mmCIF file of C-alpha atoms in Angstrom:
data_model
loop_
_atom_site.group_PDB
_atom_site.id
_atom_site.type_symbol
_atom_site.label_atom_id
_atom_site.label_comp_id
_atom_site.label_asym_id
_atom_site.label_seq_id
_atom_site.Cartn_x
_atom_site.Cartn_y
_atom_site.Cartn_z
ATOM 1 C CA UNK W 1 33.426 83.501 104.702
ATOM 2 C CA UNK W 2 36.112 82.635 102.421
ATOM 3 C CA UNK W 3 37.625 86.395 101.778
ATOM 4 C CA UNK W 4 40.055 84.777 99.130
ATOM 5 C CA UNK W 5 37.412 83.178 96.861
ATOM 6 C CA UNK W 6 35.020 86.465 97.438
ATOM 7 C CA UNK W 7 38.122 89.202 95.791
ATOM 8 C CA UNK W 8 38.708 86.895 93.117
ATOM 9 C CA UNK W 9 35.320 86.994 92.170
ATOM 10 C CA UNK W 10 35.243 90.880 93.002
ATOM 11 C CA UNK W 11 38.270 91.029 91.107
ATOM 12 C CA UNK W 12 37.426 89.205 87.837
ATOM 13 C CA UNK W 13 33.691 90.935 88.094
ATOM 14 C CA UNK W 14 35.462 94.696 88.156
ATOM 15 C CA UNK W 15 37.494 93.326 84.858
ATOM 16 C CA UNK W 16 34.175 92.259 83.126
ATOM 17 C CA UNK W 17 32.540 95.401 83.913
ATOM 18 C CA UNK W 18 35.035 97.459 82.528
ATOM 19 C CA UNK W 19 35.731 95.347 79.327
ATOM 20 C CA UNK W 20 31.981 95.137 78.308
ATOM 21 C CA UNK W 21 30.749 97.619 79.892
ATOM 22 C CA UNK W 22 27.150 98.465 77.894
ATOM 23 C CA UNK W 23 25.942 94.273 79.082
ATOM 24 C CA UNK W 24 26.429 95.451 82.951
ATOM 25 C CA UNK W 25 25.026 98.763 82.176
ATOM 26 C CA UNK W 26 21.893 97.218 80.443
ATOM 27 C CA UNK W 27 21.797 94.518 83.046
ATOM 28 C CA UNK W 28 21.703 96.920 86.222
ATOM 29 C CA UNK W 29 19.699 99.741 84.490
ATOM 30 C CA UNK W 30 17.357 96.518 84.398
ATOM 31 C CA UNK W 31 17.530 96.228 88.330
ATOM 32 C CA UNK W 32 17.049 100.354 88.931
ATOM 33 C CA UNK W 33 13.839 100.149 86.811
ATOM 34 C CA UNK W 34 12.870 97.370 88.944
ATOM 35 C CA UNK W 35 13.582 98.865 92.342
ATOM 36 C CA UNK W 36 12.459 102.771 91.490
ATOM 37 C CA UNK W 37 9.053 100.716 90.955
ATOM 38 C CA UNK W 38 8.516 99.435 93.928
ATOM 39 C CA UNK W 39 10.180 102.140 95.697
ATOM 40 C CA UNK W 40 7.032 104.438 94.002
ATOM 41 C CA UNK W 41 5.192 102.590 96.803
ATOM 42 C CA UNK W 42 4.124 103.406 100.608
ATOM 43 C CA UNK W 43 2.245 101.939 103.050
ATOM 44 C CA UNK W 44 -0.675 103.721 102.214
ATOM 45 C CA UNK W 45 -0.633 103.435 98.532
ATOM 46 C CA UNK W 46 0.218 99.343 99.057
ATOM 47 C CA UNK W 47 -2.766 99.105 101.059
ATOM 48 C CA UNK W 48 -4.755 100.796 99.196
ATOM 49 C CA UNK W 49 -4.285 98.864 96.006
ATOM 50 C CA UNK W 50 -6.787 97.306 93.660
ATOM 51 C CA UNK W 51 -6.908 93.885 92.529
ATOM 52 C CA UNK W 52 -5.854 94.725 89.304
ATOM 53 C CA UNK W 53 -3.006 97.034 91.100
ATOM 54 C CA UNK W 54 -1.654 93.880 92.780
ATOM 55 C CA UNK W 55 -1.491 91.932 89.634
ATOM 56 C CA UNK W 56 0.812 93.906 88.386
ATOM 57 C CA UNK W 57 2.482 94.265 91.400
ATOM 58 C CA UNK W 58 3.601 91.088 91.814
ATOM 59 C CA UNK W 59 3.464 89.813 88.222
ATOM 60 C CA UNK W 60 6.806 92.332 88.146
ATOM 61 C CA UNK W 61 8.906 89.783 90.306
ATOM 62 C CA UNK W 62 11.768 87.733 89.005
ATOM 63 C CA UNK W 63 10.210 84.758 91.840
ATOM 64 C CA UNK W 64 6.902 84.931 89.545
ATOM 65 C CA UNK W 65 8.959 83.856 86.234
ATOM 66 C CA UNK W 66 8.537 80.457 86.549
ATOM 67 C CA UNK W 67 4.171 81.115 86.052
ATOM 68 C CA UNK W 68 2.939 81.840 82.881
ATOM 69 C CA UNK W 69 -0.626 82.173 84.239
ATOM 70 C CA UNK W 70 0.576 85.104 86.736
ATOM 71 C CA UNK W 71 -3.354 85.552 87.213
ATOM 72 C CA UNK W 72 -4.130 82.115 88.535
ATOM 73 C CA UNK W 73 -1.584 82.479 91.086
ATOM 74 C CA UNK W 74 -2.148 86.155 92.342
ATOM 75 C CA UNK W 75 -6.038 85.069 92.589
ATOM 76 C CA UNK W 76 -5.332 82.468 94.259
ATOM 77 C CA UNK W 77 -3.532 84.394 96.656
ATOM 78 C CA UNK W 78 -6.309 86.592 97.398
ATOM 79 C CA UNK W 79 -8.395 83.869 97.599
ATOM 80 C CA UNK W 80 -6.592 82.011 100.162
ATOM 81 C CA UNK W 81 -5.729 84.770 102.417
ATOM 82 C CA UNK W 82 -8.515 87.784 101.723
ATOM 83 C CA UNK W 83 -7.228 90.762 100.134
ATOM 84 C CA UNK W 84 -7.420 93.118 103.002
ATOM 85 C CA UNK W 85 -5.138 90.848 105.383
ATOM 86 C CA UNK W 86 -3.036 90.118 102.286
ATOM 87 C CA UNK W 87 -2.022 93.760 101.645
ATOM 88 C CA UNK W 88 -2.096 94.466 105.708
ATOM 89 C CA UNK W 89 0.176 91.423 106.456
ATOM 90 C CA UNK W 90 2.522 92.809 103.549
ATOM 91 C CA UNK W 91 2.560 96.378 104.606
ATOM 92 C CA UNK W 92 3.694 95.564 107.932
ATOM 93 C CA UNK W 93 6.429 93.132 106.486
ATOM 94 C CA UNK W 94 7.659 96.061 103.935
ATOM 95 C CA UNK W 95 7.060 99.178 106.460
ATOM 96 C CA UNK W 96 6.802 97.944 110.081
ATOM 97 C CA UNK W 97 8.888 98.910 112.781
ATOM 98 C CA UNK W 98 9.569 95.571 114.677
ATOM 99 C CA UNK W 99 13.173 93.686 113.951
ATOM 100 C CA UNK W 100 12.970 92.172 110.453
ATOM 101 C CA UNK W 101 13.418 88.838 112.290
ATOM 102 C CA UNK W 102 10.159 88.914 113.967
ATOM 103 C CA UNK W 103 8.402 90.536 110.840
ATOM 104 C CA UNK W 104 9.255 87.774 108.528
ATOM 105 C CA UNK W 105 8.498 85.442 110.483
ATOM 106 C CA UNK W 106 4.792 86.442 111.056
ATOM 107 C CA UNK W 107 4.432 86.870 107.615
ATOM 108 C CA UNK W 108 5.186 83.372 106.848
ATOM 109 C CA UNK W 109 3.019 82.276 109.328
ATOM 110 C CA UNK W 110 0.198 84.520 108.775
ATOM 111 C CA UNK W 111 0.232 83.974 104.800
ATOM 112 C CA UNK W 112 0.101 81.663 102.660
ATOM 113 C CA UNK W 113 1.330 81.243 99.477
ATOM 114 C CA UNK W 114 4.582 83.467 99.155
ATOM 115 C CA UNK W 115 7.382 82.267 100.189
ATOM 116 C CA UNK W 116 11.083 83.267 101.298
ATOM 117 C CA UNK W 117 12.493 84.226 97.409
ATOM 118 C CA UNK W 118 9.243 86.460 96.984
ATOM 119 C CA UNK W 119 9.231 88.231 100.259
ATOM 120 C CA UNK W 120 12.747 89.271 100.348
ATOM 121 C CA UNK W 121 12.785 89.811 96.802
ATOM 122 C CA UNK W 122 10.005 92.619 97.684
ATOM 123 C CA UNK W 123 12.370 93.622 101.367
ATOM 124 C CA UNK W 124 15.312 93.975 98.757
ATOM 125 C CA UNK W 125 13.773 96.541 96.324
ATOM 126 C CA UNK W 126 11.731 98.183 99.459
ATOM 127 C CA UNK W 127 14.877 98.842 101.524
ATOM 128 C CA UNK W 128 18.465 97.689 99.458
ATOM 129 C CA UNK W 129 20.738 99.397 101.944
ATOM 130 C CA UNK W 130 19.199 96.600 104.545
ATOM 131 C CA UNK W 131 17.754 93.420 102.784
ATOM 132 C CA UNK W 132 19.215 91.170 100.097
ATOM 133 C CA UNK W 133 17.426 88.273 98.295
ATOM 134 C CA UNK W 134 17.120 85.197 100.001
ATOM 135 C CA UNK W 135 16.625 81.732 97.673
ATOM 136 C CA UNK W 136 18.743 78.936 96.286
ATOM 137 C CA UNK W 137 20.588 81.527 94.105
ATOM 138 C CA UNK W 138 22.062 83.002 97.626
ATOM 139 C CA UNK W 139 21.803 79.935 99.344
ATOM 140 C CA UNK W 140 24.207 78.203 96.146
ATOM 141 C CA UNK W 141 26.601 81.512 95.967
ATOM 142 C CA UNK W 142 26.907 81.181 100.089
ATOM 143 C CA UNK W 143 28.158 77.829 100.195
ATOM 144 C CA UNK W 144 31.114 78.535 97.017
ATOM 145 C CA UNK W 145 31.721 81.205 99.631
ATOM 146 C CA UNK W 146 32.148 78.355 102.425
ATOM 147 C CA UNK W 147 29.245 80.187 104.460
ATOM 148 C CA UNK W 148 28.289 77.063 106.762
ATOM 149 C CA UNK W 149 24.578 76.661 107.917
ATOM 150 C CA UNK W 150 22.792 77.328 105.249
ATOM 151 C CA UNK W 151 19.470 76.257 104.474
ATOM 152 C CA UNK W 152 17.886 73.171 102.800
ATOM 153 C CA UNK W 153 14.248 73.097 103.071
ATOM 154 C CA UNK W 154 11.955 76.268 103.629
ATOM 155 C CA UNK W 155 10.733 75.879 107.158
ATOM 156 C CA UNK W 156 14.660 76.937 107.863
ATOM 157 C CA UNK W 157 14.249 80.078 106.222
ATOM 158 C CA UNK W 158 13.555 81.678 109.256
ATOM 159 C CA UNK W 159 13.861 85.763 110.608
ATOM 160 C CA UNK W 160 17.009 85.169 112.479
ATOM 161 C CA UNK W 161 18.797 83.079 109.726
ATOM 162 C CA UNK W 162 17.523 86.061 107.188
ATOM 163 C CA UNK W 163 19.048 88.682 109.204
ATOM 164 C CA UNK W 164 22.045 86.736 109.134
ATOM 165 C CA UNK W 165 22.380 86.150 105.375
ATOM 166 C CA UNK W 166 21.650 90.549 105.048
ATOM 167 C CA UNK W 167 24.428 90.877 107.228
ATOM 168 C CA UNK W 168 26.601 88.815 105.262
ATOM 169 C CA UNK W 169 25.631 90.827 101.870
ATOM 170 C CA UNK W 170 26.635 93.768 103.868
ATOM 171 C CA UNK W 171 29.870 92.266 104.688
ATOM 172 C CA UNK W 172 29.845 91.465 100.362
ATOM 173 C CA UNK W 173 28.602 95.004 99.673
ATOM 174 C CA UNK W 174 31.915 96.686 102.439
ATOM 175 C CA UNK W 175 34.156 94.489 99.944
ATOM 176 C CA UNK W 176 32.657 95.543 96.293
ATOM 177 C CA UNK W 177 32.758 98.954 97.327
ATOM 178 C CA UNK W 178 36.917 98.919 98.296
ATOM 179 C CA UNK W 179 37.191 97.411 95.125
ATOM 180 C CA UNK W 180 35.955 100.993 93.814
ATOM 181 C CA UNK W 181 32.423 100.180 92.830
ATOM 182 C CA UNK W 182 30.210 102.551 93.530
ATOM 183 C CA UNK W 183 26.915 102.960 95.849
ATOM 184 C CA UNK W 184 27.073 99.216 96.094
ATOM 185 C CA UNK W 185 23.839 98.559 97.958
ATOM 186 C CA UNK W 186 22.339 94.247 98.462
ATOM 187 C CA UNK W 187 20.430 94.577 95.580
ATOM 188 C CA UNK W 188 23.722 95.340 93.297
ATOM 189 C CA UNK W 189 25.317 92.166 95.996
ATOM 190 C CA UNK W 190 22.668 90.013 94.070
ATOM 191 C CA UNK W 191 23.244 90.996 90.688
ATOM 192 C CA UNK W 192 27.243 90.467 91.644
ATOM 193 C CA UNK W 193 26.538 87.071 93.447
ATOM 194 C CA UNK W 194 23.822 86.410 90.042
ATOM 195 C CA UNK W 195 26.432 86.902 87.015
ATOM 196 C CA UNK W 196 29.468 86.213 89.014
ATOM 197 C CA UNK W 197 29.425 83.844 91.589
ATOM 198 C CA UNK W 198 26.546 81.705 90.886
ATOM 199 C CA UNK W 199 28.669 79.993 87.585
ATOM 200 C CA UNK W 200 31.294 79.308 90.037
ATOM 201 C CA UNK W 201 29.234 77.539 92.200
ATOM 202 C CA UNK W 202 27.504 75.893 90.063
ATOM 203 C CA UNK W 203 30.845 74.884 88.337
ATOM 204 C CA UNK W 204 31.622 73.244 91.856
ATOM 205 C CA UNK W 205 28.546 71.153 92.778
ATOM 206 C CA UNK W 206 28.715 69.797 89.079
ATOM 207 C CA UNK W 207 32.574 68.606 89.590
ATOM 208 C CA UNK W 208 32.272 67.897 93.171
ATOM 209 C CA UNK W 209 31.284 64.170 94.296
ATOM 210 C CA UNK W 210 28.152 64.118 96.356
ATOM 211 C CA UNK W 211 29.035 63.344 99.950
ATOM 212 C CA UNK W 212 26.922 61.355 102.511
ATOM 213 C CA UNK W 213 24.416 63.982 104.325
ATOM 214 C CA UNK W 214 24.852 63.475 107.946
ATOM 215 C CA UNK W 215 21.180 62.672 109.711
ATOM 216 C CA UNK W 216 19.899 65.164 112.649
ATOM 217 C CA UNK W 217 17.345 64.055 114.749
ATOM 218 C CA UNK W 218 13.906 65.398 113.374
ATOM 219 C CA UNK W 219 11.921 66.838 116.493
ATOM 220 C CA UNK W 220 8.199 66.863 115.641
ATOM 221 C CA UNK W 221 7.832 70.620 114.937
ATOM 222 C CA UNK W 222 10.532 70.192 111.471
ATOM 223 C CA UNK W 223 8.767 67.151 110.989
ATOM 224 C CA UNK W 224 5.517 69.073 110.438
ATOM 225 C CA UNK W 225 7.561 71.687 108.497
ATOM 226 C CA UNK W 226 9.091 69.609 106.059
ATOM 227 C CA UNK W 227 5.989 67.500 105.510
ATOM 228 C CA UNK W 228 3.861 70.163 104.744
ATOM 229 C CA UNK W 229 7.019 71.816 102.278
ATOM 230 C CA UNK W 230 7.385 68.528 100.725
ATOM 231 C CA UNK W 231 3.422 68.855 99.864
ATOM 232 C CA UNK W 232 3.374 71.945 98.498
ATOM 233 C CA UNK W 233 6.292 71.185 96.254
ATOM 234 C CA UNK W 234 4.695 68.081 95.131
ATOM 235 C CA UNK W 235 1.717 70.043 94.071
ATOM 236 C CA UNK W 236 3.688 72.664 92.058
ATOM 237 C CA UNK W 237 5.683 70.310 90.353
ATOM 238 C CA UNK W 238 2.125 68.900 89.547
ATOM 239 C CA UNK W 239 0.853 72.104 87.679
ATOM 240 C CA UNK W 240 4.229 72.995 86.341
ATOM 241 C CA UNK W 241 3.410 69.190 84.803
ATOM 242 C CA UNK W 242 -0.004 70.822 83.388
ATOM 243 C CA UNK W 243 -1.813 68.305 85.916
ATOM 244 C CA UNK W 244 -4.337 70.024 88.144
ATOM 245 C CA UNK W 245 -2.825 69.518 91.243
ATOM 246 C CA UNK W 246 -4.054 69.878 94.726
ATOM 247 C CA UNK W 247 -3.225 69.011 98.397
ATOM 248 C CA UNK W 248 -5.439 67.631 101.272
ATOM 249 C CA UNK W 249 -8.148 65.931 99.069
ATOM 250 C CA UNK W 250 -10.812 63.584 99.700
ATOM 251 C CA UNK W 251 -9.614 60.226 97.412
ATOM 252 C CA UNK W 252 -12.327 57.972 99.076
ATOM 253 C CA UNK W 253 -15.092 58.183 101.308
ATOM 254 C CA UNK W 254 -12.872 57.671 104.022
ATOM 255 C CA UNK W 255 -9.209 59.265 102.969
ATOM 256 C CA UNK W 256 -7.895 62.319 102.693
ATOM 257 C CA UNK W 257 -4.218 61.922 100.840
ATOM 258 C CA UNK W 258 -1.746 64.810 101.171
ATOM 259 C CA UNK W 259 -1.849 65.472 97.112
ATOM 260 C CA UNK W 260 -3.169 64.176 93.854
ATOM 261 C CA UNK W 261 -2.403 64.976 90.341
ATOM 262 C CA UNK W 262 -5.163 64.907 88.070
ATOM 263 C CA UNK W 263 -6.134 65.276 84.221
ATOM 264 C CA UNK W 264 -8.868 64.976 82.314
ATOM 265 C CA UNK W 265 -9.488 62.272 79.562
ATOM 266 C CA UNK W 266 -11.818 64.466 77.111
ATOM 267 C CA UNK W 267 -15.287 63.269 78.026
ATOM 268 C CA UNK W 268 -14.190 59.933 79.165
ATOM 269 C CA UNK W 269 -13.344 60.565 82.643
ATOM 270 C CA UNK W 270 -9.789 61.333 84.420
ATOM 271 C CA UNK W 271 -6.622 59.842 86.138
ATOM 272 C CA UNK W 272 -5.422 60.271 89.295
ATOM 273 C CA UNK W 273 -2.258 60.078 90.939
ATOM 274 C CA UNK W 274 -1.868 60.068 94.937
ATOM 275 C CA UNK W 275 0.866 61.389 97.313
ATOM 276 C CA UNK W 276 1.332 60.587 100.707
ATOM 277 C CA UNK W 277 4.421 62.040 102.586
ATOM 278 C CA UNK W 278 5.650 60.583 105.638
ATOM 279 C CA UNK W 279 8.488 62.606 107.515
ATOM 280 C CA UNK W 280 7.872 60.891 111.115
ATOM 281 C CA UNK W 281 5.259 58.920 112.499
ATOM 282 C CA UNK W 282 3.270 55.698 111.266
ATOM 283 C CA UNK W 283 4.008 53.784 108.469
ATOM 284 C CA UNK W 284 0.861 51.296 108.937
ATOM 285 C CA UNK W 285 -0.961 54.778 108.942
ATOM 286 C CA UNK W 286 0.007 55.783 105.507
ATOM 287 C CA UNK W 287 -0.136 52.695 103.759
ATOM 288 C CA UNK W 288 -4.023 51.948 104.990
ATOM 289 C CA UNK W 289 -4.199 55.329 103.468
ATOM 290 C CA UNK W 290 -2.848 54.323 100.302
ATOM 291 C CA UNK W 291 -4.966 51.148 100.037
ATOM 292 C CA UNK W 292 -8.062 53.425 100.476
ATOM 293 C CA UNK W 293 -7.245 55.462 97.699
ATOM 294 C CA UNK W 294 -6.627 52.451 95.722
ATOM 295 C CA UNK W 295 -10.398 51.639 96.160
ATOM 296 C CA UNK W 296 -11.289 54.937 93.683
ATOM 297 C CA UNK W 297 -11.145 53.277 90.230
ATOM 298 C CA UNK W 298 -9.768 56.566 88.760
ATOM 299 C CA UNK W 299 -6.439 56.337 90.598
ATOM 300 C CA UNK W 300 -3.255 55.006 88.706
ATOM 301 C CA UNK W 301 -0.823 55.061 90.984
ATOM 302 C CA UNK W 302 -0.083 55.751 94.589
ATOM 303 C CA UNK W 303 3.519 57.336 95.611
ATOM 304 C CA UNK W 304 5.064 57.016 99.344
ATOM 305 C CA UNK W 305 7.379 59.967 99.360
ATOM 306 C CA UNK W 306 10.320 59.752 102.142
ATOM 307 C CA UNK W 307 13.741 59.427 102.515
ATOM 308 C CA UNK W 308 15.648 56.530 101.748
ATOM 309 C CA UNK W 309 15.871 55.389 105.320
ATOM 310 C CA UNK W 310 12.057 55.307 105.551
ATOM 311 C CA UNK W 311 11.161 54.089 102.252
ATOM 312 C CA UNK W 312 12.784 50.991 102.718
ATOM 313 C CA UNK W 313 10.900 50.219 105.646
ATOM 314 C CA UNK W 314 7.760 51.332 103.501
ATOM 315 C CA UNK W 315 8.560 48.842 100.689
ATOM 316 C CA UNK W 316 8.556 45.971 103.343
ATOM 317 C CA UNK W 317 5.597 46.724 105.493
ATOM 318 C CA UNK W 318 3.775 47.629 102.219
ATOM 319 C CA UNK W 319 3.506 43.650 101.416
ATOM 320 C CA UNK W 320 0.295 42.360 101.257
ATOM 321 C CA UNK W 321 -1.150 45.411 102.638
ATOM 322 C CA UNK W 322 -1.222 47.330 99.481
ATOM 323 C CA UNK W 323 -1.231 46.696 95.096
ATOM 324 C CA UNK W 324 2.192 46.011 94.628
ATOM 325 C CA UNK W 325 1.628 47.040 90.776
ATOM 326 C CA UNK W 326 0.343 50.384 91.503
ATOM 327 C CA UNK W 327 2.580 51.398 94.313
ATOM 328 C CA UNK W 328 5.394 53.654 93.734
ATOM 329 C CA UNK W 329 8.241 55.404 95.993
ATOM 330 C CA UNK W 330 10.159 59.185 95.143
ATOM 331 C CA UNK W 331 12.593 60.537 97.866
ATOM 332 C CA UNK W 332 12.298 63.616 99.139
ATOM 333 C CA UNK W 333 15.785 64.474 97.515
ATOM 334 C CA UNK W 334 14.323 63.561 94.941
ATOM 335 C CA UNK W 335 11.531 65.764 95.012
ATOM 336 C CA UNK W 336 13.409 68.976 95.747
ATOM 337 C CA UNK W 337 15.333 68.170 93.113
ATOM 338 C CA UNK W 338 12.360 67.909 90.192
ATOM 339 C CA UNK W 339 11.338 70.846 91.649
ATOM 340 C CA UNK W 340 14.484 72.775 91.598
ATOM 341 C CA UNK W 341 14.962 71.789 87.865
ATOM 342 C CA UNK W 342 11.311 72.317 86.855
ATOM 343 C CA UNK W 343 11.071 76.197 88.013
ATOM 344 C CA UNK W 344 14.358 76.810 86.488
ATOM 345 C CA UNK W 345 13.362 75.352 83.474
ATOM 346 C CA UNK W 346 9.864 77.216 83.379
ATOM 347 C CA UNK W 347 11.779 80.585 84.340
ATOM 348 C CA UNK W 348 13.949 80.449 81.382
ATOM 349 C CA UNK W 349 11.116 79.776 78.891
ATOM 350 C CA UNK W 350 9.282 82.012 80.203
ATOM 351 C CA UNK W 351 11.507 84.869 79.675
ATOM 352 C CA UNK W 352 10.825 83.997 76.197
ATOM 353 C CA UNK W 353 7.208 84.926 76.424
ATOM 354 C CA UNK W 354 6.446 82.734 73.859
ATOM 355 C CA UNK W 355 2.918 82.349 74.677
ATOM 356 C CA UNK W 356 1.511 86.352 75.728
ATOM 357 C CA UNK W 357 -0.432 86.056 78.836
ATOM 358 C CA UNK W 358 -4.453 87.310 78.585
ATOM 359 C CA UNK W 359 -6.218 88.289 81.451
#
């Protein structure tokens, strides 16, 4: 860690505190309402929660911002995992006993639908002296910091690489509090990495020129990973779109693409856009895929999603195979990137609460 960069920061942070101090006061009596709520819970009480209970539970959560129909999501939750093994799997991740490493990591396995910035968002306000939050906020404020190895995609959010990043806020927190702040536990780190860091970084990556990224090998296991990530992302940015947007649908009587966006033309019938990903393996594969699809008269477009490398080699082999006119490429860059932009974008107007969510 770059322990020059980190006391500037500390130091120009203490200034600001002192010289406006009722916006850091607001700001962090924000964060104490926040945590004394969740700390309200136990193990008992978390598992014995209503439906209704868990709504608001996890409506509270700065990672649920960028939803305006919090409803649709929690249900869907329940839906997809059942209730009961929902709140188990979570009470075990917030209370158990076993090394946080090995925790998290079942819990992303075990559940689906919440992800790395909503489970240690809920660690963080369960246990601050021991967890921090863990997203692209932390992952943006590491690298200013010159913190090597972070991650990129979500399958390398891992247990082990978590416990890493806590210890690292701890390292923060040892720093702010010899700077004579006070009580300075990971979830105060956040708010100092949030308002003071974060610009800084930001400031960086927007003057720095992009460098090459250097290729690893992809063994089959990330392969998997980041095919089914790059799916799921391709689906939100679908319904942050206002598409209804699915994965792992049945396009044709014989294909099953990895995503679709669809809407609805009144009474008149409805478009359809198809994804296929393709991380490792067959080319051929995916593009017979594609054609299928192609063969349901509602479909628009089809979109081969890979890196650069690959998509070249897709726009070649896709000749006479596949409707040149309907066949479109996005890079998985690409893709993180929309999706990046889009949840920021739906966080920040959502905070207006422009529209008031019914339930």
């Amino acid at each position: 860690m770059n322990t020059q960069k980190l006391n500037s920061a500390i130091a120009e942070f203490t200034k600001k505190k002192k010289s406006n101090a009722a916006y850091y006061e607001e700001n962090w009596a924000e964060r104490k309402e926040r945590k004394d709520y969740y700390q309200s819970f136990t193990k008992d009480k978390l598992i014995a929660m209503t439906e209704d209970e868990f709504l608001e539970y996890i409506s509270k959560l700065w990672s649920m911002l960028i939803w305006g129909n919090k409803k649709y999501v929690v249900d869907k939750l329940i839906d997809d995992n059942g209730f009961a093994t929902l709140k188990k799997q979570l009470a075990e991740l917030l209370y158990g006993t076993s090394s946080i490493e090995k925790r998290w990591d079942v819990f992303l396995k075990s559940i689906k639908g919440m992800g790395p910035a909503t489970i240690s968002e809920l660690l963080t306000y369960a246990n601050p002296q021991e967890y921090v939050i863990f997203n692209k906020t932390t992952i943006l404020c590491y690298g200013y910091l010159d913190i090597p190895d972070m991650p990129k995609y979500n399958y390398q959010y891992t247990g082990k690489k978590y416990a890493e990043v806590c210890a690292i806020a701890k390292e923060i927190a040892s720093e702010l509090k010899k700077a004579g702040a006070d009580d300075y536990d990971l979830l105060a780190v956040d708010y100092f990495m949030w308002d003071e860091i974060l610009p800084l970084a930001e400031k960086k990556t927007s003057d720095t020129p992009a460098t090459p990224e250097v290729k690893k090998p992809v063994d089959v296991t990330d392969s998997k990973s980041l095919h089914d990530e790059i799916k799921e992302k391709i689906v939100v940015i679908g319904k942050l779109l206002g598409f209804d947007s699915r994965a792992e649908v049945k396009i044709s009587c014989d294909s099953i693409v990895d995503a679709i966006w669809e809407s609805k033309i009144g009474n008149m019938g409805k478009v359809i856009y198809v994804f296929e990903v393709q991380s490792k393996g067959s080319i051929s594969n995916m593009l017979i895929n594609l054609k299928k699809a192609q063969s349901n008269a509602a479909v628009q477009a089809v979109v081969a999603v890979s890196d650069e490398e690959q998509l070249s080699k897709i726009i070649k082999k896709s000749k006479d195979v596949i409707d040149e006119s309907s066949l479109r490429t996005w890079s998985i860059d690409e893709v993180l990137t929309v999706h990046d932009s889009l949840v920021r974008a739906h966080e920040s107007i959502n905070k207006l609460a422009l529209v008031p969510e019914s339930f």
